[in-house]
Amino acid sequence: MVTTAAAAHKTRQQQNRVLIVGNYCHDVLIQNDTVKAESLGGAASFISNVLNGMSISCNLVSKVGEDFKYPVNYSPVVIPTSKTTVFHAYFDLGIHGNGHQDRVLRRVCACDSIRPSDLPDTRSNFGMAVGVGGEILPATLERMIESCDAVFVDIQALIRIFDSVDGTVKLVKLEETGFYSLLPRIVVLKASSEEAAFMDVEEVRKWCCVVVTNGKDGCKVYWKDGELGISPFLANQEDPTGAGDSFLGGFAAGLVQGLAVPDAALLGNLFGSLTVEQIGLPKFDSRLLQRVKDEVQRRKMQCLRCERSDNELKFLKPVGHEQFHASLGAAKITPPCSIQDRQWNPPSSPKKTEQIAIPHYTAQAKSLVNSVYEEPIQTVEGKP
Ligand SMILES: Nc1ncnc2c1ncn2[C@@H]1O[C@H](COP(=O)(O)OP(=O)(O)OP(=O)(O)O)[C@@H](O)[C@H]1O
Ligand SMILES: O[C@H]1[C@H](O)[C@@H](O)[C@H](O)[C@@H](O)[C@H]1O
């Protein structure tokens, strides 16, 4: 076979990808026995929404039934013998209440599992295991680990079980799942504070970076021997659905573009805060997105200038982290454009995404958390 420069370029493009794995679903928001809203759901849809908004190309593997009713940027596999996954979210204490703890989730339909053979043959730089209804199998996660340089996992893909009568979502301890032995081979495990109670953070942080999100209070990042809190952004919460997913999308977008972990987590907090302000899948204002992209570019240049080769200061925030928080906050509160100007990437005509040079993460991609830091952070008691 003749290898042309164009073919080589195409291969490079195919390799520089984020692979998102998880089923789309139909979300039904119910309050006082009344359907308040219906929306496209699934962590995969929220995450691809953020990555597309940040002009990062991705590849998505998802399964739905023939009843799937939303147009999407990335076509799912349609399974004729199965129905689309459906979640009913009950907000009986009020949608404006104190966040996700008010929500009872029921999986009322479950589409097929995603198997290793459903994944693409090509390698990806980043893999994101983001199931919602138990569709990701241990063998699927293992295959992702083998075919991606770095794998990020949402714990909700690993620890959910579903009541056999009404589908109510319950959580099991991470160590009791078939995924536990794979943890040393993943790079980031993200959990909400509610889900974090189902793992031993002190144990898991020895193997991978653990990010625990905490609603309006932002998030906390844990490494083997350090941890740091990342400040939130103000938001008027309308619907908590998908906040954690958008957080993970923003966090991944930051890392893909070469930001240090604390800065990437800020981007996660920003997208989480933007998501709770809308019901269902958020539509991001195009000018806001441009401002955020500009800030990220500026931050990248700034960090390149202050980069140090000194590997000892691993768990420090890069200089200017607080300023980056303030700049992103300003980008968020700059008055939005009129409703007509709002840009929603029409799923039928996917927005052309610019190819971003994704840093190559080796098998031990954990070096990504050893970025350049200059401000000391709190370390865990009894650890250096
Ligand atoms: N009320 C809020 N105000 C500001 N930021 C918020 C708020 N709620 C969530 N966020 C942002 O979104 C992130 C994820 O939120 P949260 O911890 O509620 O995730 P979650 O419980 O996984 O959400 P869900 O399951 O609904 O997707 C938080 O770390 C924070 O940055
Ligand atoms: O669309 C939502 C969203 O992806 C949430 O993160 C998940 O917890 C729900 O199960 C799903 O219905």
CSV table of C-alpha atoms and ligand atoms in Angstrom, one decimal:
chain,number,residue,atom,x,y,z
A,1,MET,CA,0.0,0.0,0.0
A,2,VAL,CA,1.3,3.4,-0.9
A,3,THR,CA,1.6,5.7,2.1
A,4,THR,CA,1.0,9.3,1.0
A,5,ALA,CA,1.5,12.3,3.1
A,6,ALA,CA,-2.2,12.8,3.2
A,7,ALA,CA,-2.8,9.3,4.4
A,8,ALA,CA,-0.2,9.7,7.1
A,9,HIS,CA,-1.8,13.0,8.1
A,10,LYS,CA,-5.2,11.3,8.2
A,11,THR,CA,-3.8,8.5,10.4
A,12,ARG,CA,-2.3,11.1,12.8
A,13,GLN,CA,-5.7,12.8,12.9
A,14,GLN,CA,-7.5,9.5,13.6
A,15,GLN,CA,-5.0,8.8,16.4
A,16,ASN,CA,-5.3,12.2,18.1
A,17,ARG,CA,-8.7,11.5,19.4
A,18,VAL,CA,-10.8,11.3,22.5
A,19,LEU,CA,-12.9,8.2,22.6
A,20,ILE,CA,-16.1,8.5,24.6
A,21,VAL,CA,-17.8,5.2,25.5
A,22,GLY,CA,-21.3,5.2,27.1
A,23,ASN,CA,-24.9,4.9,26.0
A,24,TYR,CA,-27.1,7.9,25.2
A,25,CYS,CA,-30.4,7.9,27.0
A,26,HIS,CA,-33.7,9.6,27.3
A,27,ASP,CA,-34.1,11.6,30.5
A,28,VAL,CA,-37.5,12.3,32.0
A,29,LEU,CA,-37.5,14.9,34.8
A,30,ILE,CA,-40.5,14.4,37.1
A,31,GLN,CA,-41.7,16.6,39.9
A,32,ASN,CA,-44.9,16.0,42.0
A,33,ASP,CA,-46.0,13.2,39.6
A,34,THR,CA,-45.8,15.6,36.6
A,35,VAL,CA,-43.3,15.4,33.8
A,36,LYS,CA,-41.4,18.7,33.9
A,37,ALA,CA,-39.0,18.1,31.0
A,38,GLU,CA,-37.7,15.5,28.7
A,39,SER,CA,-34.2,15.6,27.3
A,40,LEU,CA,-31.4,13.8,25.6
A,41,GLY,CA,-29.3,12.3,28.4
A,42,GLY,CA,-26.3,10.1,29.1
A,43,ALA,CA,-22.9,11.2,30.2
A,44,ALA,CA,-21.7,10.7,26.6
A,45,SER,CA,-24.0,13.4,25.3
A,46,PHE,CA,-23.0,15.9,28.0
A,47,ILE,CA,-19.3,15.2,27.6
A,48,SER,CA,-19.3,15.4,23.8
A,49,ASN,CA,-21.3,18.6,24.0
A,50,VAL,CA,-18.5,20.2,26.1
A,51,LEU,CA,-15.7,18.8,23.9
A,52,ASN,CA,-17.4,20.0,20.7
A,53,GLY,CA,-18.0,23.4,22.4
A,54,MET,CA,-14.2,23.5,23.0
A,55,SER,CA,-13.5,22.4,19.4
A,56,ILE,CA,-12.0,19.1,20.4
A,57,SER,CA,-12.7,16.2,18.0
A,58,CYS,CA,-13.9,13.0,19.4
A,59,ASN,CA,-15.2,9.6,18.6
A,60,LEU,CA,-18.2,8.2,20.4
A,61,VAL,CA,-19.5,4.6,20.9
A,62,SER,CA,-23.1,4.4,22.1
A,63,LYS,CA,-26.0,2.1,21.7
A,64,VAL,CA,-29.7,3.0,21.4
A,65,GLY,CA,-32.9,1.4,20.2
A,66,GLU,CA,-35.0,2.3,17.2
A,67,ASP,CA,-37.1,4.5,19.5
A,68,PHE,CA,-34.1,6.9,20.0
A,69,LYS,CA,-35.7,10.3,19.4
A,70,TYR,CA,-32.9,12.9,19.5
A,71,PRO,CA,-30.7,14.1,16.7
A,72,VAL,CA,-27.0,13.9,17.8
A,73,ASN,CA,-23.6,14.8,16.4
A,74,TYR,CA,-22.2,11.2,16.8
A,75,SER,CA,-24.4,8.5,15.4
A,76,PRO,CA,-25.1,5.7,17.9
A,77,VAL,CA,-25.4,2.0,17.0
A,78,VAL,CA,-29.1,1.3,16.6
A,79,ILE,CA,-30.0,-2.1,18.1
A,80,PRO,CA,-33.3,-3.3,16.5
A,81,THR,CA,-34.0,-5.7,19.4
A,82,SER,CA,-33.5,-3.3,22.2
A,83,LYS,CA,-35.0,0.0,23.4
A,84,THR,CA,-33.1,3.1,24.3
A,85,THR,CA,-32.0,3.5,27.9
A,86,VAL,CA,-34.5,5.6,29.8
A,87,PHE,CA,-34.0,7.3,33.2
A,88,HIS,CA,-36.8,8.9,35.2
A,89,ALA,CA,-35.4,11.5,37.7
A,90,TYR,CA,-37.8,12.3,40.5
A,91,PHE,CA,-37.3,15.7,42.1
A,92,ASP,CA,-39.9,15.4,44.7
A,93,LEU,CA,-38.3,17.9,47.1
A,94,GLY,CA,-38.2,20.5,44.3
A,95,ILE,CA,-35.9,21.1,41.3
A,96,HIS,CA,-34.6,24.3,43.0
A,97,GLY,CA,-33.7,22.3,46.1
A,98,ASN,CA,-30.2,21.5,47.3
A,99,GLY,CA,-28.9,19.6,44.3
A,100,HIS,CA,-28.6,16.0,43.4
A,101,GLN,CA,-29.5,14.6,46.8
A,102,ASP,CA,-33.1,15.5,46.0
A,103,ARG,CA,-33.1,13.3,43.0
A,104,VAL,CA,-34.2,9.7,42.9
A,105,LEU,CA,-33.1,8.0,39.6
A,106,ARG,CA,-34.9,5.1,38.1
A,107,ARG,CA,-33.6,3.2,35.0
A,108,VAL,CA,-36.9,2.2,33.3
A,109,CYS,CA,-35.3,0.8,30.2
A,110,ALA,CA,-31.8,-0.5,29.5
A,111,CYS,CA,-30.2,-0.8,26.1
A,112,ASP,CA,-27.5,-3.3,25.3
A,113,SER,CA,-24.1,-3.4,26.8
A,114,ILE,CA,-21.1,-2.1,25.0
A,115,ARG,CA,-18.7,-4.9,24.4
A,116,PRO,CA,-15.0,-4.9,23.6
A,117,SER,CA,-15.8,-5.8,19.9
A,118,ASP,CA,-17.9,-2.6,19.7
A,119,LEU,CA,-14.9,-0.4,20.2
A,120,PRO,CA,-12.8,1.0,17.2
A,121,ASP,CA,-9.6,-0.7,16.2
A,122,THR,CA,-7.7,2.6,16.1
A,123,ARG,CA,-5.8,3.9,19.1
A,124,SER,CA,-7.0,7.0,21.0
A,125,ASN,CA,-5.1,9.4,23.1
A,126,PHE,CA,-7.8,9.6,25.7
A,127,GLY,CA,-10.6,7.1,26.5
A,128,MET,CA,-13.6,8.1,28.6
A,129,ALA,CA,-15.6,5.3,30.2
A,130,VAL,CA,-18.8,7.1,31.0
A,131,GLY,CA,-21.7,4.6,31.1
A,132,VAL,CA,-25.0,5.4,32.9
A,133,GLY,CA,-27.0,2.2,32.9
A,134,GLY,CA,-24.5,-0.5,33.6
A,135,GLU,CA,-23.6,-0.8,29.9
A,136,ILE,CA,-19.8,-0.9,30.3
A,137,LEU,CA,-18.5,-4.3,31.1
A,138,PRO,CA,-15.1,-5.0,32.9
A,139,ALA,CA,-13.8,-6.5,29.6
A,140,THR,CA,-14.9,-3.3,27.8
A,141,LEU,CA,-12.9,-1.1,30.2
A,142,GLU,CA,-9.9,-3.4,29.9
A,143,ARG,CA,-10.1,-3.1,26.1
A,144,MET,CA,-10.2,0.7,26.4
A,145,ILE,CA,-7.2,0.6,28.7
A,146,GLU,CA,-5.3,-1.4,26.0
A,147,SER,CA,-6.3,0.9,23.1
A,148,CYS,CA,-6.1,4.4,24.7
A,149,ASP,CA,-3.0,6.2,26.1
A,150,ALA,CA,-4.9,7.4,29.1
A,151,VAL,CA,-8.4,6.4,30.4
A,152,PHE,CA,-10.7,8.5,32.5
A,153,VAL,CA,-13.6,6.8,34.2
A,154,ASP,CA,-16.8,8.1,35.8
A,155,ILE,CA,-17.4,5.9,38.8
A,156,GLN,CA,-21.1,5.9,38.0
A,157,ALA,CA,-20.3,3.5,35.1
A,158,LEU,CA,-18.8,1.0,37.6
A,159,ILE,CA,-20.9,1.0,40.8
A,160,ARG,CA,-24.5,1.4,39.7
A,161,ILE,CA,-27.0,-1.5,40.2
A,162,PHE,CA,-30.7,-1.3,39.4
A,163,ASP,CA,-33.7,-2.5,41.5
A,164,SER,CA,-35.2,-5.5,39.8
A,165,VAL,CA,-38.7,-4.2,40.3
A,166,ASP,CA,-38.7,-0.4,39.7
A,167,GLY,CA,-35.2,0.2,38.4
A,168,THR,CA,-34.2,2.5,41.2
A,169,VAL,CA,-30.4,3.3,41.0
A,170,LYS,CA,-28.4,1.9,43.9
A,171,LEU,CA,-24.7,2.0,44.4
A,172,VAL,CA,-22.4,-0.8,45.4
A,173,LYS,CA,-18.9,-0.6,46.9
A,174,LEU,CA,-16.3,-0.2,44.2
A,175,GLU,CA,-14.1,-3.0,45.6
A,176,GLU,CA,-17.0,-5.4,45.2
A,177,THR,CA,-17.2,-4.8,41.4
A,178,GLY,CA,-15.3,-6.6,38.6
A,179,PHE,CA,-13.6,-3.2,37.8
A,180,TYR,CA,-11.5,-2.9,41.0
A,181,SER,CA,-8.4,-4.7,39.7
A,182,LEU,CA,-8.3,-2.4,36.7
A,183,LEU,CA,-7.9,0.8,38.8
A,184,PRO,CA,-4.1,0.8,38.7
A,185,ARG,CA,-4.3,1.0,34.9
A,186,ILE,CA,-6.6,4.0,34.7
A,187,VAL,CA,-5.5,7.6,35.0
A,188,VAL,CA,-8.4,9.5,36.5
A,189,LEU,CA,-11.5,8.3,38.5
A,190,LYS,CA,-14.2,10.9,38.9
A,191,ALA,CA,-16.9,10.5,41.5
A,192,SER,CA,-19.5,12.8,43.1
A,193,SER,CA,-19.3,13.2,46.8
A,194,GLU,CA,-22.3,10.8,47.2
A,195,GLU,CA,-20.5,8.2,45.1
A,196,ALA,CA,-17.2,8.7,46.8
A,197,ALA,CA,-18.7,7.1,49.9
A,198,PHE,CA,-18.7,3.9,48.0
A,199,MET,CA,-14.9,3.7,47.6
A,200,ASP,CA,-11.9,3.9,49.8
A,201,VAL,CA,-10.4,7.2,48.5
A,202,GLU,CA,-7.3,6.6,50.6
A,203,GLU,CA,-6.7,3.3,48.8
A,204,VAL,CA,-7.7,4.3,45.3
A,205,ARG,CA,-5.6,7.5,45.3
A,206,LYS,CA,-2.5,5.2,45.5
A,207,TRP,CA,-3.3,3.9,42.0
A,208,CYS,CA,-4.9,6.8,40.1
A,209,CYS,CA,-5.9,10.4,40.4
A,210,VAL,CA,-9.3,10.7,42.1
A,211,VAL,CA,-11.5,13.7,41.5
A,212,VAL,CA,-14.5,14.2,43.8
A,213,THR,CA,-17.0,16.8,42.7
A,214,ASN,CA,-19.0,18.5,45.4
A,215,GLY,CA,-21.8,20.5,43.7
A,216,LYS,CA,-21.7,24.3,44.4
A,217,ASP,CA,-18.5,23.8,46.4
A,218,GLY,CA,-16.4,22.8,43.4
A,219,CYS,CA,-14.2,19.7,43.5
A,220,LYS,CA,-11.2,18.1,45.2
A,221,VAL,CA,-8.4,16.3,43.5
A,222,TYR,CA,-6.4,13.5,45.3
A,223,TRP,CA,-3.1,12.0,44.3
A,224,LYS,CA,-0.9,9.4,46.0
A,225,ASP,CA,0.5,12.0,48.4
A,226,GLY,CA,-1.3,15.2,47.9
A,227,GLU,CA,-4.7,16.8,47.5
A,228,LEU,CA,-6.1,20.1,46.6
A,229,GLY,CA,-9.5,21.8,46.5
A,230,ILE,CA,-10.5,23.6,43.3
A,231,SER,CA,-12.7,26.7,43.6
A,232,PRO,CA,-16.2,26.7,42.1
A,233,PHE,CA,-18.0,29.2,40.0
A,234,LEU,CA,-21.2,30.9,41.0
A,235,ALA,CA,-24.3,29.5,39.3
A,236,ASN,CA,-28.1,29.8,39.6
A,237,GLN,CA,-29.0,26.2,39.7
A,238,GLU,CA,-32.1,25.1,37.6
A,239,ASP,CA,-31.3,21.4,37.2
A,240,PRO,CA,-28.3,19.4,38.5
A,241,THR,CA,-28.6,16.7,35.8
A,242,GLY,CA,-25.3,16.3,33.9
A,243,ALA,CA,-23.2,18.6,36.1
A,244,GLY,CA,-20.8,15.8,36.8
A,245,ASP,CA,-20.7,14.8,33.2
A,246,SER,CA,-20.0,18.3,32.0
A,247,PHE,CA,-17.4,18.7,34.7
A,248,LEU,CA,-15.6,15.6,33.3
A,249,GLY,CA,-15.9,17.0,29.8
A,250,GLY,CA,-14.3,20.3,30.8
A,251,PHE,CA,-11.6,18.6,32.8
A,252,ALA,CA,-10.7,16.4,29.9
A,253,ALA,CA,-10.8,19.4,27.5
A,254,GLY,CA,-8.3,21.1,29.8
A,255,LEU,CA,-5.9,18.1,29.9
A,256,VAL,CA,-6.3,17.4,26.2
A,257,GLN,CA,-5.1,21.0,25.6
A,258,GLY,CA,-2.1,20.5,27.9
A,259,LEU,CA,-3.3,22.4,31.0
A,260,ALA,CA,-2.0,21.3,34.4
A,261,VAL,CA,-4.5,19.2,36.4
A,262,PRO,CA,-5.5,22.1,38.8
A,263,ASP,CA,-6.2,24.4,35.8
A,264,ALA,CA,-8.1,21.6,33.9
A,265,ALA,CA,-10.2,21.0,37.0
A,266,LEU,CA,-11.1,24.7,37.0
A,267,LEU,CA,-12.4,24.2,33.4
A,268,GLY,CA,-14.4,21.2,34.7
A,269,ASN,CA,-15.9,23.4,37.5
A,270,LEU,CA,-16.8,26.1,34.9
A,271,PHE,CA,-18.7,23.6,32.6
A,272,GLY,CA,-20.4,22.0,35.6
A,273,SER,CA,-21.6,25.4,36.7
A,274,LEU,CA,-22.8,26.3,33.3
A,275,THR,CA,-24.7,23.0,33.1
A,276,VAL,CA,-26.7,23.4,36.3
A,277,GLU,CA,-28.1,26.7,35.0
A,278,GLN,CA,-30.1,25.0,32.3
A,279,ILE,CA,-32.6,22.2,32.2
A,280,GLY,CA,-31.3,19.1,30.4
A,281,LEU,CA,-28.4,19.2,27.9
A,282,PRO,CA,-27.0,22.8,28.0
A,283,LYS,CA,-26.7,25.0,25.0
A,284,PHE,CA,-23.5,27.0,25.4
A,285,ASP,CA,-23.4,30.6,24.1
A,286,SER,CA,-20.9,30.7,21.2
A,287,ARG,CA,-19.3,34.0,22.4
A,288,LEU,CA,-18.9,32.6,25.9
A,289,LEU,CA,-17.2,29.5,24.4
A,290,GLN,CA,-14.9,31.7,22.4
A,291,ARG,CA,-13.9,33.7,25.5
A,292,VAL,CA,-13.2,30.4,27.4
A,293,LYS,CA,-11.1,29.1,24.5
A,294,ASP,CA,-9.1,32.4,24.4
A,295,GLU,CA,-8.5,32.2,28.1
A,296,VAL,CA,-7.3,28.6,27.8
A,297,GLN,CA,-4.9,29.6,25.0
A,298,ARG,CA,-3.6,32.4,27.1
A,299,ARG,CA,-3.1,30.1,30.0
A,300,LYS,CA,-1.2,27.6,27.9
A,301,MET,CA,1.2,30.3,26.7
A,302,GLN,CA,1.6,31.6,30.2
A,303,CYS,CA,2.4,28.1,31.6
A,304,LEU,CA,4.9,27.4,28.8
A,305,ARG,CA,6.8,30.5,29.8
A,306,CYS,CA,7.0,29.5,33.5
A,307,GLU,CA,7.6,25.8,32.9
A,308,ARG,CA,10.3,24.3,35.1
A,309,SER,CA,12.0,21.0,34.6
A,310,ASP,CA,12.3,20.5,38.3
A,311,ASN,CA,10.3,17.3,38.8
A,312,GLU,CA,10.1,17.6,42.6
A,313,LEU,CA,7.4,20.1,42.8
A,314,LYS,CA,4.7,17.8,41.5
A,315,PHE,CA,1.7,18.6,43.5
A,316,LEU,CA,1.6,22.4,43.3
A,317,LYS,CA,-0.8,24.7,41.4
A,318,PRO,CA,0.8,26.5,38.5
A,319,VAL,CA,1.5,30.2,39.2
A,320,GLY,CA,-1.4,32.3,38.1
A,321,HIS,CA,-4.0,29.6,38.9
A,322,GLU,CA,-6.2,32.0,40.9
A,323,GLN,CA,-6.0,34.6,38.1
A,324,PHE,CA,-7.1,31.8,35.6
A,325,HIS,CA,-10.1,31.2,37.9
A,326,ALA,CA,-10.9,34.9,37.9
A,327,SER,CA,-10.5,35.1,34.1
A,328,LEU,CA,-12.8,32.1,33.5
A,329,GLY,CA,-15.3,33.6,36.0
A,330,ALA,CA,-15.2,36.9,34.0
A,331,ALA,CA,-15.7,35.0,30.8
A,332,LYS,CA,-18.8,33.4,32.3
A,333,ILE,CA,-20.4,36.5,33.6
A,334,THR,CA,-19.8,38.8,30.6
A,335,PRO,CA,-23.4,39.5,29.5
A,336,PRO,CA,-24.6,36.8,27.1
A,337,CYS,CA,-25.6,37.6,23.6
A,338,SER,CA,-29.3,37.8,22.6
A,339,ILE,CA,-31.2,34.6,22.3
A,340,GLN,CA,-31.2,34.8,18.5
A,341,ASP,CA,-27.4,34.8,18.5
A,342,ARG,CA,-27.2,31.8,20.7
A,343,GLN,CA,-25.4,29.0,18.8
A,344,TRP,CA,-26.5,25.5,19.2
A,345,ASN,CA,-24.5,23.1,17.0
A,346,PRO,CA,-27.3,21.6,15.0
A,347,PRO,CA,-26.7,17.9,15.5
A,348,SER,CA,-27.6,17.2,11.8
A,349,SER,CA,-24.7,19.4,10.6
A,350,PRO,CA,-21.9,18.7,13.0
A,351,LYS,CA,-19.7,21.7,13.6
A,352,LYS,CA,-16.3,21.2,12.0
A,353,THR,CA,-13.9,20.7,14.8
A,354,GLU,CA,-10.4,22.0,14.7
A,355,GLN,CA,-7.7,19.3,15.3
A,356,ILE,CA,-5.9,19.9,18.5
A,357,ALA,CA,-2.5,18.5,19.0
A,358,ILE,CA,-3.1,16.2,21.9
A,359,PRO,CA,0.0,15.5,24.0
A,360,HIS,CA,1.1,11.9,23.7
A,361,TYR,CA,0.5,10.0,26.9
A,362,THR,CA,2.5,6.9,27.3
A,363,ALA,CA,1.2,3.8,28.9
A,364,GLN,CA,2.1,5.3,32.3
A,365,ALA,CA,0.2,8.4,31.4
A,366,LYS,CA,0.1,9.3,35.0
A,367,SER,CA,2.9,11.7,34.4
A,368,LEU,CA,0.1,14.0,33.2
A,369,VAL,CA,-0.6,14.7,36.9
A,370,ASN,CA,3.1,15.6,37.4
A,371,SER,CA,2.7,18.9,35.7
A,372,VAL,CA,4.4,22.0,36.7
A,373,TYR,CA,3.3,23.4,40.1
A,374,GLU,CA,4.6,26.3,42.1
A,375,GLU,CA,2.3,26.8,45.0
A,376,PRO,CA,2.3,24.4,47.9
A,377,ILE,CA,-0.8,22.4,48.6
A,378,GLN,CA,-2.1,20.6,51.6
A,379,THR,CA,-0.6,17.2,51.8
A,380,VAL,CA,-2.1,14.2,53.5
A,381,GLU,CA,-1.3,13.6,57.1
A,382,GLY,CA,1.5,11.2,57.6
A,383,LYS,CA,2.6,11.5,54.0
A,384,PRO,CA,5.6,13.5,52.7
B,1,LIG,N1,-25.0,24.7,42.2
B,1,LIG,C1,-23.8,24.8,41.6
B,1,LIG,N2,-23.1,25.9,41.5
B,1,LIG,C2,-21.9,26.0,40.9
B,1,LIG,N3,-21.3,24.9,40.4
B,1,LIG,C3,-21.9,23.7,40.5
B,1,LIG,C4,-23.2,23.6,41.1
B,1,LIG,N4,-23.6,22.3,41.0
B,1,LIG,C5,-22.6,21.7,40.4
B,1,LIG,N5,-21.6,22.5,40.1
B,1,LIG,C6,-20.3,22.2,39.4
B,1,LIG,O1,-20.5,20.9,38.7
B,1,LIG,C7,-19.6,19.9,39.3
B,1,LIG,C8,-20.3,18.6,39.3
B,1,LIG,O2,-21.4,18.8,40.2
B,1,LIG,P1,-21.9,17.6,41.2
B,1,LIG,O3,-20.9,17.4,42.2
B,1,LIG,O4,-23.3,18.0,41.6
B,1,LIG,O5,-21.9,16.4,40.2
B,1,LIG,P2,-22.9,15.1,40.1
B,1,LIG,O6,-23.5,14.9,41.5
B,1,LIG,O7,-22.1,14.0,39.5
B,1,LIG,O8,-23.9,15.6,39.1
B,1,LIG,P3,-24.9,14.8,38.2
B,1,LIG,O9,-25.0,13.4,38.8
B,1,LIG,O10,-26.2,15.6,38.4
B,1,LIG,O11,-24.3,14.9,36.9
B,1,LIG,C9,-19.2,20.5,40.6
B,1,LIG,O12,-17.9,20.0,41.0
B,1,LIG,C10,-19.2,22.0,40.4
B,1,LIG,O13,-18.0,22.4,39.8
B,2,LIG,O1,-28.5,12.0,31.6
B,2,LIG,C1,-28.2,11.7,32.9
B,2,LIG,C2,-26.7,12.1,33.2
B,2,LIG,O2,-25.9,11.5,32.3
B,2,LIG,C3,-26.3,11.7,34.6
B,2,LIG,O3,-25.0,11.9,34.8
B,2,LIG,C4,-26.6,10.3,34.9
B,2,LIG,O4,-26.4,10.1,36.3
B,2,LIG,C5,-28.1,9.9,34.6
B,2,LIG,O5,-28.2,8.6,34.8
B,2,LIG,C6,-28.4,10.3,33.2
B,2,LIG,O6,-29.8,10.0,33.0
